Structure formats: structure tokens, C-alpha cells
PDB file of C-alpha atoms in Angstrom:
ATOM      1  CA  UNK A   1     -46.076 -64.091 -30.217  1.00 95.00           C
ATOM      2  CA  UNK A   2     -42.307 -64.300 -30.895  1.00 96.00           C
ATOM      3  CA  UNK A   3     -40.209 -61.843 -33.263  1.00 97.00           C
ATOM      4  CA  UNK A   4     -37.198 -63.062 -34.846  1.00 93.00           C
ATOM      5  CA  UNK A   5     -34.483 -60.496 -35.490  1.00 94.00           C
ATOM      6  CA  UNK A   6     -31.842 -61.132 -37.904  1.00 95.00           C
ATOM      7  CA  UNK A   7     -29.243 -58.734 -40.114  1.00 96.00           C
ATOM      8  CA  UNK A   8     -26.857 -57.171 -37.388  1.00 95.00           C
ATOM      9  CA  UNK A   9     -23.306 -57.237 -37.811  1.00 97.00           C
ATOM     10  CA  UNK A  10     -19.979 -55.164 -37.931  1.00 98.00           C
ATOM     11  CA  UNK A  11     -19.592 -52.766 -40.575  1.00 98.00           C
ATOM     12  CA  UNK A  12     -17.456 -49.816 -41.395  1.00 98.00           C
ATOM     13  CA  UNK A  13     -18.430 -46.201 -40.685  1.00 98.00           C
ATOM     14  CA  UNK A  14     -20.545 -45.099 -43.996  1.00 98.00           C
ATOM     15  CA  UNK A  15     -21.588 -49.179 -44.634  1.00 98.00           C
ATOM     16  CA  UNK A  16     -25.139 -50.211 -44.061  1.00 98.00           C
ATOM     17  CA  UNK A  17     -27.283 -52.788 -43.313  1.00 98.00           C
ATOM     18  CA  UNK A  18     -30.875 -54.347 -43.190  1.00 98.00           C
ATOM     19  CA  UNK A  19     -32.509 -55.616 -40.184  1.00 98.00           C
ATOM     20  CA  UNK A  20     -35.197 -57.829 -40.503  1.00 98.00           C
ATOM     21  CA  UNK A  21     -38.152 -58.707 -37.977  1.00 97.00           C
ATOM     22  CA  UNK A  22     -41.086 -61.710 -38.474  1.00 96.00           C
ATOM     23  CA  UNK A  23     -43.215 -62.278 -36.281  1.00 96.00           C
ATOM     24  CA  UNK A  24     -45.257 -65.204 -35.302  1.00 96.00           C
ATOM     25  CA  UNK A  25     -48.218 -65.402 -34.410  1.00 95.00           C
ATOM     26  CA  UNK A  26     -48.508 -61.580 -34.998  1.00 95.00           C
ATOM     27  CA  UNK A  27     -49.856 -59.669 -38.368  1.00 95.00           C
ATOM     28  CA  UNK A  28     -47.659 -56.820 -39.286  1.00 94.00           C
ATOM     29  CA  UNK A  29     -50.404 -55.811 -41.456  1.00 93.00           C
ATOM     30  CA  UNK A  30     -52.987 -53.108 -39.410  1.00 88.00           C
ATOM     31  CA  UNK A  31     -50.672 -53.359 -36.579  1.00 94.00           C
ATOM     32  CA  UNK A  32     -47.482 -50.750 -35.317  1.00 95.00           C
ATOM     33  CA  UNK A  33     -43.947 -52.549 -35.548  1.00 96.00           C
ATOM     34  CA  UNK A  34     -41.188 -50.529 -34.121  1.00 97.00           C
ATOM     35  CA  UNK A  35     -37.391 -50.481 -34.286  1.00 98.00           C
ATOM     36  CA  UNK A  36     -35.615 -49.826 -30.875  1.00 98.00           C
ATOM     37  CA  UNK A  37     -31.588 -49.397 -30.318  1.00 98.00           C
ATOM     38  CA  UNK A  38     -29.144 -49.493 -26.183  1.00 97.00           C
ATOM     39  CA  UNK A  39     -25.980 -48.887 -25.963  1.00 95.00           C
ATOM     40  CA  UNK A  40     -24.158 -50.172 -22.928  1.00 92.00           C
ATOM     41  CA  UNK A  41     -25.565 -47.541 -19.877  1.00 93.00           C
ATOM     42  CA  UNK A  42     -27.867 -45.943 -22.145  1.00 94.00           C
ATOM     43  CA  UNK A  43     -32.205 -45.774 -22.156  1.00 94.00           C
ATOM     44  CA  UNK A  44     -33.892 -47.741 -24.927  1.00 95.00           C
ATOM     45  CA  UNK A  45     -34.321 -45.734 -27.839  1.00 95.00           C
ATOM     46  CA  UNK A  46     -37.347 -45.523 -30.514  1.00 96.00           C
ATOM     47  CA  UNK A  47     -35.501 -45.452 -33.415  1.00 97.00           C
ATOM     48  CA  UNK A  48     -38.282 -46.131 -36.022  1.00 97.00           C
ATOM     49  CA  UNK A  49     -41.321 -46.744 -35.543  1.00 96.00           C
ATOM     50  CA  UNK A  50     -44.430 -48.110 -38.242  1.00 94.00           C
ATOM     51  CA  UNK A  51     -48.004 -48.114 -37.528  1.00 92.00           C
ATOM     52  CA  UNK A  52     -49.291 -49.654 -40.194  1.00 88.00           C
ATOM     53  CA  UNK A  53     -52.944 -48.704 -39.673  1.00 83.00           C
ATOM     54  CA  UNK A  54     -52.924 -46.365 -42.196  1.00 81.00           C
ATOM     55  CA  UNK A  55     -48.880 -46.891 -42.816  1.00 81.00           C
ATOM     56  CA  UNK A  56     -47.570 -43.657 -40.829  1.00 89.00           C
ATOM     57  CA  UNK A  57     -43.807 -43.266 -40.053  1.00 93.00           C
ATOM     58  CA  UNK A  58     -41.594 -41.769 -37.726  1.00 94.00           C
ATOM     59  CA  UNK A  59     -37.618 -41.511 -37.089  1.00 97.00           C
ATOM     60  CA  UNK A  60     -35.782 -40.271 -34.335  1.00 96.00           C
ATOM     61  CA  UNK A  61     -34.040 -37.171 -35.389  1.00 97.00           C
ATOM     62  CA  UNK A  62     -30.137 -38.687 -35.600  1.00 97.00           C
ATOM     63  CA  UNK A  63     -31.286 -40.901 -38.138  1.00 98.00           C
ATOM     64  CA  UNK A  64     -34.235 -38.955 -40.439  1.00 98.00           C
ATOM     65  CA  UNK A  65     -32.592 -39.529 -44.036  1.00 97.00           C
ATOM     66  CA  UNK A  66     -30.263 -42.447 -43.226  1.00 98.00           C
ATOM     67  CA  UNK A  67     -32.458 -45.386 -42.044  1.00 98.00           C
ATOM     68  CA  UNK A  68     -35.434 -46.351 -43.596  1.00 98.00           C
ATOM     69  CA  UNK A  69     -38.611 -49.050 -41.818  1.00 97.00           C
ATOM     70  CA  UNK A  70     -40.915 -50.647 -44.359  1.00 96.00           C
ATOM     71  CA  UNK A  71     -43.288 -53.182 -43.633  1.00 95.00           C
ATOM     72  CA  UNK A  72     -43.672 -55.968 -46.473  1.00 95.00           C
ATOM     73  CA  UNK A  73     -46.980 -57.489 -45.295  1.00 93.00           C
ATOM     74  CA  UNK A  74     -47.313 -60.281 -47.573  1.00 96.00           C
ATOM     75  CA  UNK A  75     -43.827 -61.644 -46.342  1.00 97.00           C
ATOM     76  CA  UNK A  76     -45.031 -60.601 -42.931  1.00 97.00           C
ATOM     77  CA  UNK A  77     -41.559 -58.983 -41.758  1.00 97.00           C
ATOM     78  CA  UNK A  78     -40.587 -55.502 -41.457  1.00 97.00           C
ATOM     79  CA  UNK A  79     -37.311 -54.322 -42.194  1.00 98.00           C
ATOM     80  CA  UNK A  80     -34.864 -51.380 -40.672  1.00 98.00           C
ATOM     81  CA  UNK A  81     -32.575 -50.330 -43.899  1.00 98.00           C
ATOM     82  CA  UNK A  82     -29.673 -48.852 -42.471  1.00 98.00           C
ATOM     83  CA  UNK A  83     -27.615 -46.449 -44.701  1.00 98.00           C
ATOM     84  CA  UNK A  84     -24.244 -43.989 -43.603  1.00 98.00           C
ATOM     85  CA  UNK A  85     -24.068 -45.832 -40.890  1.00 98.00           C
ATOM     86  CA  UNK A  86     -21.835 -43.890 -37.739  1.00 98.00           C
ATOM     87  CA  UNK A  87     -20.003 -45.299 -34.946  1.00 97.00           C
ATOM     88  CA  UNK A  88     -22.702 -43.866 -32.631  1.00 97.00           C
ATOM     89  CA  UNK A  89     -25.285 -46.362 -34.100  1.00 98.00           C
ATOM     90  CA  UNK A  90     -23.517 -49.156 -32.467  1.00 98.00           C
ATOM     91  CA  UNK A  91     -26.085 -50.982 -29.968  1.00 98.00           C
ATOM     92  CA  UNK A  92     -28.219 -53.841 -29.212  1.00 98.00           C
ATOM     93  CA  UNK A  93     -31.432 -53.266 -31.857  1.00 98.00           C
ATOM     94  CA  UNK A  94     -34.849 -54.495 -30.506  1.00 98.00           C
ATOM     95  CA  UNK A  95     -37.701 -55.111 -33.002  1.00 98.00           C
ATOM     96  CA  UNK A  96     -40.719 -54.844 -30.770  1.00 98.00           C
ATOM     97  CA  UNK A  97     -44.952 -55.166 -31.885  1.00 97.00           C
ATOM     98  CA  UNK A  98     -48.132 -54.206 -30.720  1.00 95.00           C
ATOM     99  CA  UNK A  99     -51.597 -54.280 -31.635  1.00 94.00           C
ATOM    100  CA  UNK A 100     -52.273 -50.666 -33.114  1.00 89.00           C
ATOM    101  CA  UNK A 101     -55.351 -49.390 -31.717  1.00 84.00           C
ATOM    102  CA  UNK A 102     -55.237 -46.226 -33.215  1.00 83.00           C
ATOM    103  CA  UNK A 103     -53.845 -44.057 -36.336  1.00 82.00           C
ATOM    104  CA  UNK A 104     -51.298 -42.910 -33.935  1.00 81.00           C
ATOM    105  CA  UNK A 105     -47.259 -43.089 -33.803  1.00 80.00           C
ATOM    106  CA  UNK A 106     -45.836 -45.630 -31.170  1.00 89.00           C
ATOM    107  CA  UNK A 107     -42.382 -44.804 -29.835  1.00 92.00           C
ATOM    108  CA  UNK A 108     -42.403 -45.561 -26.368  1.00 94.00           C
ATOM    109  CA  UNK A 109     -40.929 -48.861 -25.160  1.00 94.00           C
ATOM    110  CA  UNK A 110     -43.783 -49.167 -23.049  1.00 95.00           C
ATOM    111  CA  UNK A 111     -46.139 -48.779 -25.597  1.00 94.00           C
ATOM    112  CA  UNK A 112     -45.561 -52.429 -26.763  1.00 96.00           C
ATOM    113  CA  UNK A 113     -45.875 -55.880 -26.120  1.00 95.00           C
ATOM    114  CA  UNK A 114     -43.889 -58.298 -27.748  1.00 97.00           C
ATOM    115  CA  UNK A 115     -40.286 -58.100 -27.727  1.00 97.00           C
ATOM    116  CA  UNK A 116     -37.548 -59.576 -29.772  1.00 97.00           C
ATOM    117  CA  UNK A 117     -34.098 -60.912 -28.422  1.00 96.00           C
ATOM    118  CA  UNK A 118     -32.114 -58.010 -30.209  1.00 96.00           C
ATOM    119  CA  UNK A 119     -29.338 -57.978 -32.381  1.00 97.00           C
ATOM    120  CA  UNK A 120     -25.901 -56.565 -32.352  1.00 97.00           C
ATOM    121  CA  UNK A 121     -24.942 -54.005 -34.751  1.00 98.00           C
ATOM    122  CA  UNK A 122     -21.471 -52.665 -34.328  1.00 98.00           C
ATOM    123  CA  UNK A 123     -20.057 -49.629 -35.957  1.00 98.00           C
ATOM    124  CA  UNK A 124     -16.341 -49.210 -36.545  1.00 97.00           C
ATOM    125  CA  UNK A 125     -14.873 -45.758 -37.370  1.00 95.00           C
TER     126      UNK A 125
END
């Protein structure tokens, strides 16, 4: 299984931006996807997280109304839409997948499997 990130950049406080992930050799479709961000001497971070199961959601509480995950199965690729983007959003963002046993939310970095590289997305105020 590999996930390939793409859609970091640099952008100015308020901008946004749209991470992709597609997997290989993975279905999104049935299966929990999940966003994760570190900053430099920080913990990785659930930041959103799909279980597409039966298609349940959940957001960290800095960015509930701002960033949006949405999982476009025939294109097999999720997506992180990232809206009012603040300087404290700047970090390394992981895409990470695992098989979804359950109707339940995964969030916890060591709830999953498959990892991608990450991508930079840098926040300037």
C-alpha cells in the first residue's frame, strides 16, 4: 500500500488549500482515511479523520468549520480542504489509511497502517 500526498504549499494567513491523498493498492471506499499534522517538537495530531464505513466524520476542535475531509471513492483519493487558514496550521501533514473494522472514528496515529511521506504546508501571518 502506498499513499501519495500532494497540495501543500505556502500561503497567506486567511488563504487555503486542498490536500489530496490516493492510495494504491488500498480502497478508500468502506475503509477510514485520516488527515494527521507535526510541527517541529510537537506530537502527531489527528486532524481529520473519515471512516467511510458508513461515512462518519470527525475534526479536531481548532479546525471544526475551517477544514473540510471528503472521500471521492470513484477517484479513489480523499481530500483535506483547507479554508482561513492560521499561522498555527503550519506543519508536516500525514495522510494515513487503515482497514475500518468498525463504524467507529479513528484518530489515533496508532490506529493505522499505512503512512504517507507528508507534505509541507506553511502558513505566513
Amino acid at each position: 500500500v502506498q499513499l501519495v500526498e500532494s497540495g501543500g504549499g505556502s500561503v497567506p494567513a486567511g488563504g487555503s488549500l486542498r490536500l489530496s491523498c490516493a492510495p494504491s493498492g488500498f480502497s478508500v471506499d468502506r475503509n477510514a482515511i485520516a488527515w494527521f499534522r507535526q510541527a517541529p517538537g510537537t506530537e502527531r495530531e489527528g486532524v481529520a479523520c473519515i471512516n467511510n464505513r458508513p461515512g462518519n466524520t470527525y475534526y479536531t476542535d481548532s479546525v471544526k468549520g475551517r477544514f473540510t475531509i471528503s472521500s471521492d471513492n470513484a477517484k479513489n483519493t480523499v481530500y483535506l480542504q483547507m479554508n482561513s487558514l492560521k499561522p498555527e496550521d503550519t506543519a508536516v501533514y500525514y495522510c494515513a489509511a487503515r482497514y475500518s473494522l468498525s463504524e467507529k472514528w479513528y484518530c489515533l496515529a496508532g490506529e493505522y497502517d499505512f503512512w504517507g511521506q507528508g507534505t509541507q504546508v506553511t502558513v505566513s501571518a
